[in-house]
């Protein structure tokens, strides 16, 4: 019976082999586990990148929409102000016409001269200018032709007489000039 007993020396190599095999399988298991985590992490990273790109796209669209809204609001505000300003100035045009007629009837009256000068200064301060008409080319954007005459001495579409002065502020026409056009 003694023959069946194994010595510790013979047990050691077999145990070492088993340990080595066990370590290899554990290493393989760990490697497989690491690969699984790596692939899962890669998928999560790709998903996070896609989500970030989506959010960035949403942000850029929202920012562009806000910029458009801001510009549109600013333009509407400016247009509203200019329209109201133009309407208020248009209300004073009959006063300007009356002052011009008073100057024609009483050119020597000092009071009328002083008022006309003051009114002229106010118009300059408000950037209101007269639309050029007598002797100028007819422009339908700033002139309103109410009469026509045949005159061979004057060129075609030349304004020969102004019945009512026109005024503008910058590029905005407050009132078109009423004129007579030749040919």
Coordinates of N, CA and C in Angstrom, one line a residue:
X1 N 0.8 -1.2 0.0 CA 0.0 0.0 0.0 C 0.8 1.2 0.0
X2 N 1.9 1.1 0.3 CA 2.8 2.2 0.3 C 3.1 2.7 -1.1
X3 N 3.0 1.8 -2.0 CA 3.3 2.1 -3.4 C 2.2 3.1 -4.0
X4 N 1.0 3.0 -3.5 CA 0.0 3.9 -4.0 C 0.1 5.3 -3.5
X5 N 0.8 5.5 -2.5 CA 0.9 6.9 -2.0 C 1.8 7.7 -2.8
X6 N 1.5 8.9 -3.1 CA 2.3 9.8 -3.9 C 3.1 10.7 -2.9
X7 N 4.2 11.0 -3.4 CA 5.1 11.8 -2.6 C 4.8 13.3 -2.9
X8 N 5.1 14.2 -2.0 CA 4.8 15.6 -2.2 C 5.6 16.1 -3.4
X9 N 6.7 15.4 -3.8 CA 7.4 15.8 -4.9 C 6.7 15.6 -6.2
X10 N 6.0 14.5 -6.3 CA 5.2 14.2 -7.5 C 4.0 15.0 -7.6
X11 N 3.4 15.4 -6.5 CA 2.2 16.3 -6.5 C 2.6 17.7 -7.0
X12 N 3.7 18.2 -6.7 CA 4.0 19.6 -7.0 C 4.0 19.9 -8.5
X13 N 4.6 19.1 -9.4 CA 4.5 19.4 -10.8 C 3.1 19.4 -11.3
X14 N 2.2 18.5 -10.9 CA 0.9 18.4 -11.4 C 0.1 19.6 -10.8
X15 N 0.3 20.0 -9.6 CA -0.4 21.2 -9.1 C 0.1 22.4 -9.7
X16 N 1.3 22.5 -10.0 CA 1.9 23.7 -10.7 C 1.2 23.9 -12.1
X17 N 1.1 22.7 -12.8 CA 0.5 22.8 -14.1 C -1.0 23.2 -14.0
X18 N -1.6 22.7 -13.0 CA -3.0 23.1 -12.8 C -3.1 24.5 -12.5
X19 N -2.2 25.0 -11.7 CA -2.2 26.4 -11.3 C -1.9 27.3 -12.5
X20 N -1.0 26.8 -13.3 CA -0.6 27.6 -14.6 C -1.8 27.6 -15.5
X21 N -2.5 26.5 -15.7 CA -3.7 26.4 -16.5 C -4.8 27.3 -15.9
X22 N -4.9 27.3 -14.6 CA -6.0 28.1 -14.0 C -5.7 29.6 -14.2
X23 N -4.4 29.9 -14.1 CA -4.0 31.3 -14.2 C -4.2 31.7 -15.7
X24 N -3.9 30.8 -16.6 CA -4.2 31.2 -18.0 C -5.7 31.4 -18.3
X25 N -6.5 30.5 -17.8 CA -7.9 30.6 -18.0 C -8.4 31.9 -17.3
X26 N -7.9 32.2 -16.1 CA -8.3 33.4 -15.4 C -7.8 34.6 -16.2
X27 N -6.6 34.6 -16.8 CA -6.1 35.7 -17.6 C -7.0 35.8 -18.9
X28 N -7.3 34.7 -19.5 CA -8.2 34.8 -20.7 C -9.6 35.3 -20.3
X29 N -10.1 34.9 -19.1 CA -11.4 35.4 -18.7 C -11.3 36.9 -18.4
X30 N -10.2 37.3 -17.8 CA -10.0 38.7 -17.5 C -9.9 39.5 -18.8
X31 N -9.1 39.0 -19.8 CA -9.0 39.6 -21.1 C -10.3 39.8 -21.8
X32 N -11.1 38.7 -21.8 CA -12.4 38.7 -22.4 C -13.3 39.7 -21.7
X33 N -13.2 39.7 -20.4 CA -14.0 40.7 -19.6 C -13.6 42.1 -19.9
X34 N -12.3 42.4 -20.0 CA -11.8 43.7 -20.4 C -12.3 44.1 -21.8
X35 N -12.2 43.1 -22.7 CA -12.7 43.4 -24.1 C -14.2 43.8 -24.1
X36 N -15.0 43.1 -23.2 CA -16.4 43.4 -23.1 C -16.6 44.8 -22.6
X37 N -15.8 45.1 -21.5 CA -15.9 46.5 -21.0 C -15.5 47.5 -22.0
X38 N -14.4 47.2 -22.7 CA -13.8 48.1 -23.7 C -14.9 48.4 -24.8
X39 N -15.5 47.3 -25.3 CA -16.5 47.5 -26.3 C -17.7 48.2 -25.8
X40 N -18.1 47.9 -24.6 CA -19.2 48.6 -24.0 C -18.9 50.1 -23.8
X41 N -17.7 50.4 -23.3 CA -17.2 51.8 -23.2 C -17.2 52.5 -24.5
X42 N -16.7 51.8 -25.5 CA -16.6 52.4 -26.9 C -18.1 52.7 -27.4
X43 N -19.0 51.8 -27.1 CA -20.4 52.1 -27.5 C -21.0 53.2 -26.8
X44 N -20.7 53.3 -25.5 CA -21.1 54.4 -24.7 C -20.5 55.7 -25.1
X45 N -19.2 55.7 -25.4 CA -18.5 56.9 -25.9 C -19.1 57.3 -27.2
X46 N -19.4 56.4 -28.2 CA -20.0 56.8 -29.4 C -21.4 57.4 -29.2
X47 N -22.1 56.8 -28.3 CA -23.5 57.3 -28.0 C -23.4 58.7 -27.4
X48 N -22.4 58.9 -26.5 CA -22.2 60.2 -25.9 C -21.8 61.2 -26.9
X49 N -20.9 60.8 -27.9 CA -20.5 61.8 -28.9 C -21.7 62.2 -29.8
X50 N -22.5 61.2 -30.1 CA -23.7 61.5 -31.0 C -24.7 62.4 -30.2
X51 N -24.8 62.1 -29.0 CA -25.7 63.0 -28.2 C -25.2 64.4 -28.1
X52 N -23.9 64.5 -27.9 CA -23.2 65.8 -27.8 C -23.4 66.6 -29.2
X53 N -23.2 65.9 -30.3 CA -23.3 66.5 -31.6 C -24.8 67.0 -31.8
X54 N -25.7 66.2 -31.3 CA -27.2 66.6 -31.4 C -27.4 67.8 -30.6
X55 N -26.9 67.8 -29.4 CA -27.1 69.0 -28.5 C -26.4 70.2 -29.1
X56 N -25.3 70.1 -29.6 CA -24.5 71.2 -30.2 C -25.3 71.7 -31.4
X57 N -25.9 70.8 -32.2 CA -26.7 71.3 -33.4 C -28.0 72.0 -32.9
X58 N -28.6 71.5 -31.8 CA -29.8 72.2 -31.3 C -29.4 73.6 -30.8
X59 N -28.2 73.7 -30.1 CA -27.7 75.0 -29.6 C -27.5 75.9 -30.7
X60 N -26.8 75.5 -31.8 CA -26.5 76.4 -32.9 C -27.8 76.8 -33.6
X61 N -28.8 76.0 -33.7 CA -30.1 76.4 -34.3 C -30.8 77.4 -33.4
X62 N -30.8 77.1 -32.1 CA -31.4 78.0 -31.2 C -30.7 79.4 -31.2
X63 N -29.4 79.4 -31.3 CA -28.6 80.6 -31.3 C -29.0 81.4 -32.6
X64 N -29.0 80.7 -33.7 CA -29.3 81.4 -35.0 C -30.7 82.0 -34.9
X65 N -31.6 81.2 -34.4 CA -33.0 81.7 -34.3 C -33.1 82.9 -33.4
X66 N -32.4 82.9 -32.3 CA -32.3 84.1 -31.4 C -31.7 85.3 -32.1
X67 N -30.6 85.1 -32.8 CA -30.0 86.2 -33.6 C -31.0 86.8 -34.6
X68 N -31.7 85.9 -35.3 CA -32.7 86.4 -36.3 C -33.8 87.2 -35.6
X69 N -34.3 86.7 -34.5 CA -35.3 87.3 -33.7 C -34.8 88.7 -33.3
X70 N -33.6 88.8 -32.8 CA -33.0 90.0 -32.3 C -32.9 91.1 -33.4
X71 N -32.4 90.6 -34.6 CA -32.2 91.5 -35.7 C -33.6 92.0 -36.2
X72 N -34.6 91.0 -36.3 CA -35.9 91.4 -36.8 C -36.6 92.4 -35.8
X73 N -36.4 92.2 -34.5 CA -37.0 93.1 -33.5 C -36.4 94.5 -33.6
X74 N -35.1 94.5 -33.8 CA -34.4 95.8 -33.9 C -34.8 96.5 -35.2
X75 N -35.0 95.8 -36.3 CA -35.4 96.4 -37.5 C -36.9 96.9 -37.4
X76 N -37.7 96.1 -36.8 CA -39.1 96.5 -36.5 C -39.2 97.8 -35.7
X77 N -38.4 97.8 -34.6 CA -38.3 99.0 -33.7 C -37.9 100.2 -34.5
X78 N -36.8 100.1 -35.3 CA -36.3 101.2 -36.1 C -37.4 101.7 -37.1
X79 N -38.0 100.7 -37.8 CA -39.0 101.1 -38.8 C -40.2 101.8 -38.1
X80 N -40.6 101.3 -37.0 CA -41.7 101.9 -36.3 C -41.4 103.3 -35.9
X81 N -40.2 103.5 -35.3 CA -39.7 104.8 -34.9 C -39.7 105.8 -36.1
X82 N -39.1 105.3 -37.2 CA -39.0 106.2 -38.4 C -40.3 106.5 -39.0
X83 N -41.2 105.5 -39.0 CA -42.6 105.8 -39.5 C -43.3 106.8 -38.6
X84 N -43.2 106.7 -37.3 CA -43.9 107.6 -36.4 C -43.3 109.0 -36.6
X85 N -41.9 109.0 -36.7 CA -41.2 110.3 -36.9 C -41.6 111.0 -38.2
X86 N -41.7 110.2 -39.2 CA -42.1 110.7 -40.5 C -43.5 111.2 -40.5
X87 N -44.4 110.5 -39.8 CA -45.8 111.0 -39.7 C -45.9 112.3 -39.0
X88 N -45.1 112.4 -37.9 CA -45.2 113.7 -37.1 C -44.6 114.8 -38.0
X89 N -43.6 114.6 -38.7 CA -43.0 115.6 -39.6 C -43.9 116.0 -40.7
X90 N -44.6 115.0 -41.3 CA -45.6 115.3 -42.3 C -46.7 116.2 -41.9
X91 N -47.1 116.1 -40.6 CA -48.1 117.0 -40.1 C -47.7 118.5 -40.1
X92 N -46.4 118.7 -40.1 CA -45.9 120.1 -40.1 C -45.7 120.7 -41.5
X93 N -45.8 119.9 -42.5 CA -45.6 120.4 -43.9 C -46.6 121.5 -44.3
X94 N -47.9 121.4 -43.9 CA -48.7 122.6 -44.3 C -48.2 123.9 -43.6
X95 N -47.7 123.8 -42.4 CA -47.1 125.0 -41.8 C -46.0 125.6 -42.6
X96 N -45.1 124.7 -43.1 CA -44.0 125.1 -43.9 C -44.5 125.7 -45.2
X97 N -45.5 125.1 -45.8 CA -46.1 125.7 -47.1 C -46.7 127.1 -46.8
X98 N -47.4 127.3 -45.7 CA -47.9 128.6 -45.3 C -46.8 129.6 -45.1
X99 N -45.7 129.2 -44.5 CA -44.6 130.1 -44.2 C -44.0 130.5 -45.6
X100 N -43.9 129.6 -46.5 CA -43.3 129.9 -47.8 C -44.2 130.9 -48.5
X101 N -45.5 130.7 -48.5 CA -46.5 131.7 -49.1 C -46.4 133.0 -48.5
X102 N -46.3 133.1 -47.1 CA -46.2 134.3 -46.4 C -44.9 135.1 -46.8
X103 N -43.9 134.4 -47.1 CA -42.6 135.0 -47.5 C -42.8 135.6 -48.9
X104 N -43.5 134.9 -49.8 CA -43.7 135.4 -51.1 C -44.6 136.7 -51.1
X105 N -45.6 136.8 -50.2 CA -46.5 137.9 -50.2 C -45.9 139.1 -49.4
X106 N -45.1 138.9 -48.4 CA -44.5 139.9 -47.6 C -43.0 139.7 -47.4
X107 N -42.2 139.8 -48.5 CA -40.8 139.5 -48.3 C -40.0 140.5 -47.4
X108 N -40.6 141.6 -47.2 CA -39.9 142.6 -46.3 C -40.3 142.6 -44.8
X109 N -41.3 141.8 -44.5 CA -41.7 141.7 -43.1 C -40.6 141.0 -42.3
X110 N -40.1 141.7 -41.3 CA -39.0 141.1 -40.4 C -39.5 139.9 -39.6
X111 N -40.7 140.0 -39.1 CA -41.3 138.9 -38.3 C -41.4 137.6 -39.1
X112 N -41.9 137.7 -40.3 CA -42.0 136.5 -41.1 C -40.6 136.0 -41.5
X113 N -39.7 136.9 -41.8 CA -38.3 136.5 -42.1 C -37.7 135.7 -40.9
X114 N -37.9 136.2 -39.7 CA -37.4 135.6 -38.5 C -38.0 134.2 -38.3
X115 N -39.4 134.1 -38.5 CA -40.0 132.8 -38.4 C -39.6 131.8 -39.4
X116 N -39.4 132.3 -40.7 CA -38.9 131.5 -41.8 C -37.5 131.0 -41.5
X117 N -36.7 131.8 -40.9 CA -35.3 131.4 -40.6 C -35.3 130.3 -39.5
X118 N -36.2 130.6 -38.5 CA -36.3 129.6 -37.4 C -36.8 128.3 -37.9
X119 N -37.8 128.3 -38.8 CA -38.3 127.1 -39.3 C -37.3 126.4 -40.2
X120 N -36.6 127.1 -41.0 CA -35.5 126.6 -41.8 C -34.4 125.9 -41.0
X121 N -34.1 126.5 -39.8 CA -33.1 125.9 -38.9 C -33.6 124.6 -38.3
X122 N -34.9 124.6 -38.0 CA -35.5 123.4 -37.4 C -35.5 122.2 -38.4
X123 N -35.8 122.6 -39.7 CA -35.8 121.5 -40.7 C -34.4 121.0 -40.9
X124 N -33.4 121.9 -40.9 CA -32.0 121.4 -41.1 C -31.6 120.5 -39.9
X125 N -32.0 120.9 -38.7 CA -31.7 120.1 -37.5 C -32.3 118.7 -37.6
X126 N -33.5 118.6 -38.1 CA -34.3 117.3 -38.3 C -33.9 116.6 -39.5
X127 N -32.9 117.1 -40.3 CA -32.4 116.4 -41.5 C -33.5 116.3 -42.6
X128 N -34.4 117.3 -42.6 CA -35.4 117.4 -43.7 C -34.9 118.3 -44.8
X129 N -34.9 117.7 -46.0 CA -34.5 118.5 -47.2 C -35.6 118.6 -48.2
X130 N -35.5 119.7 -49.0 CA -36.4 119.9 -50.1 C -36.0 119.0 -51.2
X131 N -37.0 118.5 -51.9 CA -36.8 117.6 -53.1 C -36.5 118.6 -54.3
X132 N -35.4 118.4 -54.9 CA -35.1 119.3 -56.1 C -36.1 119.1 -57.2
X133 N -36.6 120.2 -57.7 CA -37.6 119.9 -58.8 C -37.5 120.9 -60.0
X134 N -37.6 122.2 -59.9 CA -37.5 123.1 -61.0 C -36.2 122.8 -61.8
X135 N -36.4 122.5 -63.1 CA -35.3 122.2 -64.0 C -34.6 120.9 -63.9
X136 N -35.1 120.0 -63.0 CA -34.5 118.7 -62.7 C -35.3 117.7 -63.6
X137 N -34.7 116.5 -63.8 CA -35.3 115.4 -64.5 C -36.4 114.9 -63.6
X138 N -37.5 114.5 -64.2 CA -38.6 113.9 -63.5 C -38.3 112.5 -63.0
X139 N -38.5 112.3 -61.7 CA -38.3 111.0 -61.0 C -39.6 110.6 -60.4
X140 N -40.3 109.6 -60.8 CA -41.6 109.2 -60.3 C -41.5 108.8 -58.8
X141 N -40.3 108.5 -58.3 CA -40.2 108.2 -56.9 C -40.3 109.4 -55.9
X142 N -40.0 110.6 -56.5 CA -40.0 111.8 -55.6 C -40.9 112.9 -56.2
X143 N -41.4 112.7 -57.4 CA -42.2 113.8 -58.1 C -43.6 113.2 -58.4
X144 N -44.6 114.1 -58.3 CA -45.9 113.7 -58.7 C -46.3 114.7 -59.8
X145 N -46.3 114.2 -61.1 CA -46.7 115.0 -62.2 C -48.2 115.2 -62.3
X146 N -48.6 116.5 -62.2 CA -50.0 116.7 -62.3 C -50.4 117.5 -63.6
X147 N -49.3 118.0 -64.3 CA -49.6 118.6 -65.6 C -48.5 118.2 -66.5
X148 N -48.8 118.4 -67.8 CA -47.9 118.1 -68.9 C -47.9 119.2 -69.9
X149 N -46.8 119.6 -70.4 CA -46.8 120.6 -71.5 C -45.8 120.2 -72.6
X150 N -46.1 120.7 -73.8 CA -45.2 120.5 -74.9 C -44.4 121.7 -75.0
X151 N -43.1 121.6 -74.9 CA -42.2 122.7 -74.9 C -40.9 122.2 -75.6
X152 N -40.7 122.6 -76.9 CA -39.5 122.2 -77.6 C -38.2 122.7 -77.1
X153 N -38.2 123.8 -76.3 CA -37.0 124.4 -75.8 C -36.4 123.7 -74.6
X154 N -37.2 122.9 -74.0 CA -36.8 122.1 -72.8 C -36.7 120.7 -73.2
X155 N -35.8 120.0 -72.6 CA -35.6 118.5 -72.8 C -36.7 117.7 -72.4
X156 N -36.7 116.4 -72.7 CA -37.8 115.5 -72.4 C -37.7 115.1 -70.9
X157 N -38.9 115.1 -70.3 CA -39.0 114.7 -68.9 C -38.3 115.7 -67.9
X158 N -38.3 117.0 -68.3 CA -37.8 118.0 -67.4 C -38.9 118.7 -66.8
X159 N -38.7 119.0 -65.5 CA -39.7 119.7 -64.7 C -39.6 121.2 -65.0
X160 N -40.8 121.8 -65.4 CA -40.8 123.2 -65.7 C -41.4 124.1 -64.6
X161 N -42.2 123.5 -63.8 CA -42.8 124.3 -62.7 C -43.2 123.4 -61.5
X162 N -43.0 124.0 -60.3 CA -43.3 123.2 -59.1 C -44.5 123.9 -58.5
X163 N -45.6 123.1 -58.2 CA -46.8 123.7 -57.6 C -46.8 123.5 -56.1
X164 N -46.2 122.4 -55.6 CA -46.0 122.2 -54.2 C -44.7 121.5 -53.9
X165 N -43.9 122.1 -53.0 CA -42.6 121.5 -52.7 C -42.7 120.1 -52.1
X166 N -41.8 119.3 -52.4 CA -41.7 118.0 -51.8 C -40.6 118.0 -50.8
X167 N -40.7 117.1 -49.8 CA -39.7 117.0 -48.7 C -39.3 115.5 -48.4
X168 N -38.1 115.3 -48.0 CA -37.7 114.0 -47.6 C -36.7 114.1 -46.4
X169 N -36.7 113.0 -45.7 CA -35.7 112.9 -44.6 C -34.9 111.7 -44.9
X170 N -33.6 111.9 -45.2 CA -32.8 110.8 -45.6 C -33.3 110.3 -46.9
X171 N -33.5 109.0 -47.0 CA -34.1 108.4 -48.2 C -35.6 108.3 -48.2
X172 N -36.2 108.6 -47.1 CA -37.7 108.5 -47.0 C -38.3 109.7 -47.5
X173 N -39.2 109.6 -48.4 CA -40.0 110.7 -48.9 C -41.1 111.0 -48.0
X174 N -41.2 112.2 -47.5 CA -42.3 112.6 -46.6 C -43.5 113.1 -47.5
X175 N -43.2 113.8 -48.5 CA -44.2 114.2 -49.5 C -43.6 114.4 -50.8
X176 N -44.2 113.9 -51.9 CA -43.7 114.1 -53.2 C -44.0 115.5 -53.7
X177 N -43.1 116.0 -54.6 CA -43.3 117.4 -55.1 C -44.3 117.3 -56.2
X178 N -45.3 118.2 -56.3 CA -46.3 118.3 -57.3 C -45.7 119.2 -58.4
X179 N -45.6 118.7 -59.7 CA -44.9 119.4 -60.7 C -45.6 119.3 -62.0
X180 N -45.1 120.2 -62.9 CA -45.5 120.2 -64.4 C -44.3 119.7 -65.1
X181 N -44.5 118.7 -66.0 CA -43.4 118.1 -66.8 C -43.5 118.4 -68.3
X182 N -42.4 118.7 -68.9 CA -42.4 119.0 -70.3 C -42.1 117.8 -71.1
X183 N -42.8 117.8 -72.3 CA -42.6 116.7 -73.4 C -42.9 115.4 -72.8

